[in-house]
PDB file of C-alpha atoms in Angstrom:
ATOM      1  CA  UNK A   1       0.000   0.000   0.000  1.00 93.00           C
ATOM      2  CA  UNK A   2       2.808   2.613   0.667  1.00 92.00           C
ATOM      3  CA  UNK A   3       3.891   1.866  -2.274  1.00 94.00           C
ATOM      4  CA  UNK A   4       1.349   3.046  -4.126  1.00 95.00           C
ATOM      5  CA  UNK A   5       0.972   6.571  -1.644  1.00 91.00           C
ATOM      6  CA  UNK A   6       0.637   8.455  -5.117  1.00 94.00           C
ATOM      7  CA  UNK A   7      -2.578   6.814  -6.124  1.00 97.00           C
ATOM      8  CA  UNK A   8      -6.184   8.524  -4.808  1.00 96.00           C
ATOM      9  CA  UNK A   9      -6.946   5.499  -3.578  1.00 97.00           C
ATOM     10  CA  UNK A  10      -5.741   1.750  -2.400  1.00 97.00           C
ATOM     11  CA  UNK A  11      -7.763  -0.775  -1.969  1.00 97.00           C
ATOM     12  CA  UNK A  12      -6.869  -4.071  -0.294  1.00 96.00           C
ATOM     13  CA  UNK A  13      -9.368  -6.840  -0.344  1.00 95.00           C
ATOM     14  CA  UNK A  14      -9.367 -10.944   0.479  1.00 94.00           C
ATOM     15  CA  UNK A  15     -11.440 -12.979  -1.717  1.00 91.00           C
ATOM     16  CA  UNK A  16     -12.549 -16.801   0.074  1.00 89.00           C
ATOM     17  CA  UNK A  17     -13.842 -18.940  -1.893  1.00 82.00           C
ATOM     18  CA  UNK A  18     -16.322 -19.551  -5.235  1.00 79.00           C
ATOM     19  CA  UNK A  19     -19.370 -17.991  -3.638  1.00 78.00           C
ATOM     20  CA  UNK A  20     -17.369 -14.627  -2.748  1.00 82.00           C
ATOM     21  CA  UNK A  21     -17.304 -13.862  -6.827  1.00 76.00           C
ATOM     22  CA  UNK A  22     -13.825 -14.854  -7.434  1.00 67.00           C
ATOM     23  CA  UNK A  23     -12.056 -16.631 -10.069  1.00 71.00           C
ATOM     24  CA  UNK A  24     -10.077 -18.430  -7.824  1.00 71.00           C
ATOM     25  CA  UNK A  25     -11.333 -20.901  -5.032  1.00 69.00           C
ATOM     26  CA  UNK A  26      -8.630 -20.675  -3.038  1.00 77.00           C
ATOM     27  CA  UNK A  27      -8.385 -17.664  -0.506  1.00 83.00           C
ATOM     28  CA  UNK A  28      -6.245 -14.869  -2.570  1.00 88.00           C
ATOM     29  CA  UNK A  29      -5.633 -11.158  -1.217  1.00 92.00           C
ATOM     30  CA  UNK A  30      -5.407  -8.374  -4.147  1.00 93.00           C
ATOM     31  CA  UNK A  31      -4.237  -4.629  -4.189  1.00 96.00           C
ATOM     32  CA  UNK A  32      -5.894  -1.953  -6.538  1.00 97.00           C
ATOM     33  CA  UNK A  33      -3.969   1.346  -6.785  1.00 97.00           C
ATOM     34  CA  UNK A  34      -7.430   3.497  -8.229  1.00 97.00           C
ATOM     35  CA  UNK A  35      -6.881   6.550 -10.023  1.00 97.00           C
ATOM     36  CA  UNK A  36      -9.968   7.732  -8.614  1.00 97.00           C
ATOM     37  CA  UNK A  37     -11.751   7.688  -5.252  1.00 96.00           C
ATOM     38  CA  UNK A  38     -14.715   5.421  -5.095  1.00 97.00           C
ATOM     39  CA  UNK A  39     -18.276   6.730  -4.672  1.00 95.00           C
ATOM     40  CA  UNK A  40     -18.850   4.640  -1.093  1.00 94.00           C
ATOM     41  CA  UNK A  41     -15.592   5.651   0.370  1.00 95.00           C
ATOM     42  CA  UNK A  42     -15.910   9.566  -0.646  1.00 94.00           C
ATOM     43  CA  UNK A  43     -19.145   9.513   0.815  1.00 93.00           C
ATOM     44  CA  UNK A  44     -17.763   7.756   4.205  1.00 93.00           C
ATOM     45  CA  UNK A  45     -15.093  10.550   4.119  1.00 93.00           C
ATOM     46  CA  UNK A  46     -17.698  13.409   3.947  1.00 93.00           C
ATOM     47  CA  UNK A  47     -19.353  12.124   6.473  1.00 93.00           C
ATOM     48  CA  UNK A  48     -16.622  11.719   9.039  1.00 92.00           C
ATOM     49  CA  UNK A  49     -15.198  14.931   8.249  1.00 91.00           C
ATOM     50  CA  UNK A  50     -19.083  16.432   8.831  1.00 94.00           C
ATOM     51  CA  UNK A  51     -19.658  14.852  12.216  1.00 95.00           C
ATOM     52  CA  UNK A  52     -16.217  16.319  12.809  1.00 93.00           C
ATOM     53  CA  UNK A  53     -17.459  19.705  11.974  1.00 94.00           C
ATOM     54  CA  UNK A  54     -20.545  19.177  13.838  1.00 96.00           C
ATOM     55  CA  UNK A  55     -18.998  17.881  17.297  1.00 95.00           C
ATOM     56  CA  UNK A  56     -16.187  19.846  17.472  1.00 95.00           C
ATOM     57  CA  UNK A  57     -13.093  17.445  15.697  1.00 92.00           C
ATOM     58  CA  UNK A  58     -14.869  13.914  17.350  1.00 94.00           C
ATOM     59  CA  UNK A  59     -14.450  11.178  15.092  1.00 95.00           C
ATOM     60  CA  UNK A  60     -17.550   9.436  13.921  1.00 95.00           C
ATOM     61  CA  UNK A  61     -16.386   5.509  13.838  1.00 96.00           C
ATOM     62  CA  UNK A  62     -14.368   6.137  17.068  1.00 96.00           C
ATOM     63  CA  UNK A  63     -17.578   7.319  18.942  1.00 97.00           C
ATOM     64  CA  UNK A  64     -19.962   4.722  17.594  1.00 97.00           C
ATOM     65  CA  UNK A  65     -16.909   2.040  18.682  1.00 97.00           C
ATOM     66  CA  UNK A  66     -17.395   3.614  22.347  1.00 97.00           C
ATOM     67  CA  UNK A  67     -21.371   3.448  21.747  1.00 97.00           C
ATOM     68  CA  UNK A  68     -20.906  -0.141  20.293  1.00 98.00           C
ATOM     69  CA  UNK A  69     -18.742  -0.885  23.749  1.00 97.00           C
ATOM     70  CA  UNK A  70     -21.140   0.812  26.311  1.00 98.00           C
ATOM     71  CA  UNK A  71     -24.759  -1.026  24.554  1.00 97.00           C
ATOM     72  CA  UNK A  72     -22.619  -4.450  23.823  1.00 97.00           C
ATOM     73  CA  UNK A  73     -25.373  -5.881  21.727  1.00 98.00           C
ATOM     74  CA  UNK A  74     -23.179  -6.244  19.073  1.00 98.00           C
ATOM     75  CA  UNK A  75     -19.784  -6.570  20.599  1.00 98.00           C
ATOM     76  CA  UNK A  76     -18.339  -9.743  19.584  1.00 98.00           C
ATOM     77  CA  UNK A  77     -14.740  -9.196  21.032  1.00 98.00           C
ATOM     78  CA  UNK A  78     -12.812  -6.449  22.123  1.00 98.00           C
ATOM     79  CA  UNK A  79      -8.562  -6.225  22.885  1.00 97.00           C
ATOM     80  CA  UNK A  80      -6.386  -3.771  23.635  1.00 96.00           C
ATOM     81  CA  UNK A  81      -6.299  -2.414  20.434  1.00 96.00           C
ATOM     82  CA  UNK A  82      -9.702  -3.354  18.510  1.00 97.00           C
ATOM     83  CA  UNK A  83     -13.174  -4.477  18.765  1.00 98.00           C
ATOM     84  CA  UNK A  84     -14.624  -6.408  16.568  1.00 98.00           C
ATOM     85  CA  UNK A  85     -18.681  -5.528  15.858  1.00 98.00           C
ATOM     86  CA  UNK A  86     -21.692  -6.935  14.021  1.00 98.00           C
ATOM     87  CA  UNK A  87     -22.349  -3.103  12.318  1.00 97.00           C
ATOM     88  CA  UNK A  88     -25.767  -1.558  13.137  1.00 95.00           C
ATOM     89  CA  UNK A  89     -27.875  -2.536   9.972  1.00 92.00           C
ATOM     90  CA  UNK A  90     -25.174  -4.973   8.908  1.00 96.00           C
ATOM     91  CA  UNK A  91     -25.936  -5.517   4.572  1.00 94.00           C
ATOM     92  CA  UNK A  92     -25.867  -9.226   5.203  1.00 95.00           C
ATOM     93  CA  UNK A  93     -26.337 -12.004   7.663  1.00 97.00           C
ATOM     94  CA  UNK A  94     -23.137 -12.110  10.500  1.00 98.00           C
ATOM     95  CA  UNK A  95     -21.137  -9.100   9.208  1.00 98.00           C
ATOM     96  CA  UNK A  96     -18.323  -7.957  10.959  1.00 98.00           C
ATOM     97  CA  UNK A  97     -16.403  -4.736  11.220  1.00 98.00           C
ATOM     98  CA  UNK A  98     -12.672  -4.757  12.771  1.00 98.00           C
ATOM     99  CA  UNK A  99     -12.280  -1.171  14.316  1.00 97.00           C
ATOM    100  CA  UNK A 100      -8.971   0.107  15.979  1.00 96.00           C
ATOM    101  CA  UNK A 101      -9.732   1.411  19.412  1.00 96.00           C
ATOM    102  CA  UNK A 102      -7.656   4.584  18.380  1.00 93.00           C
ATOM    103  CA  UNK A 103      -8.282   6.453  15.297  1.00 92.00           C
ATOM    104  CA  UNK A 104      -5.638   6.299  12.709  1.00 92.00           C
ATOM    105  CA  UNK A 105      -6.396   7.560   8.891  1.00 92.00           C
ATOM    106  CA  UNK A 106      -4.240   4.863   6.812  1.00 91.00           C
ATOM    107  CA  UNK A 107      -4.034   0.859   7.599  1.00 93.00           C
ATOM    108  CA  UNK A 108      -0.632   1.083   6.162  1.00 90.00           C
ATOM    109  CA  UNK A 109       0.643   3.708   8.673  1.00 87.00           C
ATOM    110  CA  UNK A 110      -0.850   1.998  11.928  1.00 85.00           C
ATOM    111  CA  UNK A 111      -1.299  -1.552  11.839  1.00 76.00           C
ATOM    112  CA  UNK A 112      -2.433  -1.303  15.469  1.00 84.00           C
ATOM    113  CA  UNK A 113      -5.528  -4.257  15.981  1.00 85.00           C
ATOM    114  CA  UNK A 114      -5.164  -6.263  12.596  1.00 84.00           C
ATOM    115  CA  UNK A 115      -4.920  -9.655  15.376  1.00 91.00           C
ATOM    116  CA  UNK A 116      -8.300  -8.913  15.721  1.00 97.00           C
ATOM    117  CA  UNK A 117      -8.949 -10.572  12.221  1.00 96.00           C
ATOM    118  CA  UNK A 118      -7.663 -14.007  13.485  1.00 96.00           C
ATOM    119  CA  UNK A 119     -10.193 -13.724  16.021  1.00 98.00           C
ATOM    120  CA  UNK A 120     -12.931 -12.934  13.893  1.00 98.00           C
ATOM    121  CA  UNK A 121     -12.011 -15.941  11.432  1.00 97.00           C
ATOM    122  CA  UNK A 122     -11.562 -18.258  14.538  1.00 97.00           C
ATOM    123  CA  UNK A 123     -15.504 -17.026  15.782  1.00 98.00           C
ATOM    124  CA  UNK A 124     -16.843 -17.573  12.241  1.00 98.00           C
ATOM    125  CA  UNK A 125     -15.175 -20.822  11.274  1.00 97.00           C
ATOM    126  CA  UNK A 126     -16.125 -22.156  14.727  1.00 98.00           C
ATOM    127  CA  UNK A 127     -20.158 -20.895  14.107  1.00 98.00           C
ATOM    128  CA  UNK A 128     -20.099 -22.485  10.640  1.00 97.00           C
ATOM    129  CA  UNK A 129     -18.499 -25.634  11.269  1.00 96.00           C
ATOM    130  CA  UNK A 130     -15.137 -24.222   8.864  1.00 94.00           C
ATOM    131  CA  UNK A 131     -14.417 -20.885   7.428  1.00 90.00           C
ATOM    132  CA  UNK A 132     -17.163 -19.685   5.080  1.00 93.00           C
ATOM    133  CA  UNK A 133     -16.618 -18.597   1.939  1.00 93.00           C
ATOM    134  CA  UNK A 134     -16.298 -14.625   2.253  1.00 95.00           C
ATOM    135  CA  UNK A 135     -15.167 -10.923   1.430  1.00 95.00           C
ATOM    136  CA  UNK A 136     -12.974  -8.735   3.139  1.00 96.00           C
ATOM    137  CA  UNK A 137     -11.650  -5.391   2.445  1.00 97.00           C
ATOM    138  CA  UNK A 138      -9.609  -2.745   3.991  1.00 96.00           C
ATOM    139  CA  UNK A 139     -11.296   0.665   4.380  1.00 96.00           C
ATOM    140  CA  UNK A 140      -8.243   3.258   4.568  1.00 94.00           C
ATOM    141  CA  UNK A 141      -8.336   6.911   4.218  1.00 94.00           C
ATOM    142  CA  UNK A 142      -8.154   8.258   0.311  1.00 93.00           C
ATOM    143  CA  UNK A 143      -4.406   9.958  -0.527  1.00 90.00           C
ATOM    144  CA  UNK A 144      -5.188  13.729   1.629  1.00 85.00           C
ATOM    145  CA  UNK A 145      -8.370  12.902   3.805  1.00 82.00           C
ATOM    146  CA  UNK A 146      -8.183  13.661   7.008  1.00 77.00           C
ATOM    147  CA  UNK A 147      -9.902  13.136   9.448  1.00 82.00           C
ATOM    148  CA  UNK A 148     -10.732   9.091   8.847  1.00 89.00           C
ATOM    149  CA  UNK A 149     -10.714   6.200  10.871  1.00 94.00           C
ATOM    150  CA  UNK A 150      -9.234   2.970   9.115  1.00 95.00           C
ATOM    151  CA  UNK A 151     -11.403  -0.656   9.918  1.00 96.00           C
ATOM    152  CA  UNK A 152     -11.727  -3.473   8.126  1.00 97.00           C
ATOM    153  CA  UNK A 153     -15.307  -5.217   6.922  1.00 98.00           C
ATOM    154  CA  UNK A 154     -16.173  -8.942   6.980  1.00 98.00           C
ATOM    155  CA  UNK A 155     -18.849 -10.149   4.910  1.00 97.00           C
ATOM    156  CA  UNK A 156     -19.655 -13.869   4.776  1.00 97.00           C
ATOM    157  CA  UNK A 157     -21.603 -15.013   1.591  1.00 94.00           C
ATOM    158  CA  UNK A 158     -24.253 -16.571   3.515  1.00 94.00           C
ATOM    159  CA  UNK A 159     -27.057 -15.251   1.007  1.00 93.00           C
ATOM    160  CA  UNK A 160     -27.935 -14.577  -2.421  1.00 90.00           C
ATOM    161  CA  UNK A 161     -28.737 -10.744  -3.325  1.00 89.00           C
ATOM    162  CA  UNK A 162     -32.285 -10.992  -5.646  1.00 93.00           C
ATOM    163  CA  UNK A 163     -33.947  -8.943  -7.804  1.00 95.00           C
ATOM    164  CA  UNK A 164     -35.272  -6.551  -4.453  1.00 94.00           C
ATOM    165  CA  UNK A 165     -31.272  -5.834  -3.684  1.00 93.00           C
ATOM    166  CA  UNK A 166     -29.949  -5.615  -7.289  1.00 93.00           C
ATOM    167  CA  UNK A 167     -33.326  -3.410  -8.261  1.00 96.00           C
ATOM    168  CA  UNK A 168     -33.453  -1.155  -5.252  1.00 96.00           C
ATOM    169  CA  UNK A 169     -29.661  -1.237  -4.041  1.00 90.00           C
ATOM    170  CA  UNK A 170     -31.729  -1.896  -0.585  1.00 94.00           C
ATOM    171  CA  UNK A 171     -30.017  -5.044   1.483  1.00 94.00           C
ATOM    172  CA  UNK A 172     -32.133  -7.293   3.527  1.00 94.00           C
ATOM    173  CA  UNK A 173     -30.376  -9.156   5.985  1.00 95.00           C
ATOM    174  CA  UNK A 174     -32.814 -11.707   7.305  1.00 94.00           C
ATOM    175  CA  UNK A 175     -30.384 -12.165  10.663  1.00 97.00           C
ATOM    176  CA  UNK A 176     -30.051  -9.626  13.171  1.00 97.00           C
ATOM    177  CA  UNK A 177     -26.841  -8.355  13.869  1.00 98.00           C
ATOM    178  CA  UNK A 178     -27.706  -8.251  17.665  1.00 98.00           C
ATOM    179  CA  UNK A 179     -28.107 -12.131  16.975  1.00 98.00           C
ATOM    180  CA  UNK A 180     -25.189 -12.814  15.299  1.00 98.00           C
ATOM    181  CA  UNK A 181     -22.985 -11.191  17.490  1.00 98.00           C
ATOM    182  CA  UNK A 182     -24.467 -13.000  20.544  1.00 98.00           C
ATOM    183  CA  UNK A 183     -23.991 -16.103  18.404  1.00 98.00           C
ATOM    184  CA  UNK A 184     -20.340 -15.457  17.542  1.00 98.00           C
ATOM    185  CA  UNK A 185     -19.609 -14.839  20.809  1.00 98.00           C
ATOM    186  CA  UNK A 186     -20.252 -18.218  22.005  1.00 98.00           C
ATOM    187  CA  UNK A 187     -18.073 -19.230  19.673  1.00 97.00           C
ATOM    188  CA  UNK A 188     -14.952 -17.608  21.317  1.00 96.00           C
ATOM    189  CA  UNK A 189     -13.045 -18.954  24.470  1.00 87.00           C
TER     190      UNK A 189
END
């Protein structure tokens, strides 16, 4: 990813499996250096540098992380240096989010909580009987944002998106995060 510090935007995803939409079965990681920010994470940015605005410089993912800590509904694990969450109105059935406990803009610049993604593979592959096949991607800050707050997503392919999801762009997740997180947490020692 430093390598690529020139490019508006690096993206690092992990592709498991068939089901996940990738060529290969086998679990691959691959790095796109984008000449262009994406739509999803520009609006993400705009709206961490508006709650910013609005609250005086707090950052957005850092106080839902201490909202997601205090309510614990969908706190699957928490270390030193990340939690790991089933997101509020999670796109798809046992989501996770990987969120450093202290706000840093770039994944390549603070590495800080990246063991919570063993744990999160351990809870999954434990609550499916093996890993399932899956997504993952790194959500870093675009070359110049600041403020942003760095996590990784999770997103089992547990479901097919139909015509309502690829028509409307609207997900329906038929399991509740709440549910999932209580689930996964059984899972863990």
């Amino acid at each position: 990813m430093r390598a690529h510090a020139d490019a508006p935007y690096v993206q690092l995803i992990v592709n498991e499996g068939g089901r996940a939409g990738a060529s290969l079965e086998h679990t691959h990681a691959q790095l796109y250096a984008l000449p262009f920010v994406p739509a999803a994470v520009a609006r993400e940015r705009e709206r961490a540098g508006a709650y910013g605005e609005r609250t005086a410089g707090a950052g957005l993912l850092s106080d839902v992380l201490v909202e997601e800590v205090r309510r614990r509904e969908r706190l699957v694990a928490i270390d030193d240096e990340a939690a790991l969450i089933c997101p509020w109105a999670s796109r798809s059935p046992f989501e996770l989010r990987v969120v450093p406990r202290r706000e840093a803009a770039r994944f390549e610049d603070d590495e800080a909580g990246t063991a919570m993604l063993a744990t999160a593979m351990r809870a999954l592959a434990a609550r499916f009987d093996g890993p399932p096949e899956l997504n993952l991607w790194v959500r870093t800050a675009p070359r110049g944002a600041e403020p942003f707050h760095w996590h990784v997503d999770i997103a089992p392919r547990l479901t097919i998106k139909a015509g309502f999801e690829l028509g409307t762009g609207v997900d329906i997740n038929v399991y509740p995060p709440e549910r999932a997180a209580a689930d996964l947490r059984e899972c863990l020692p």
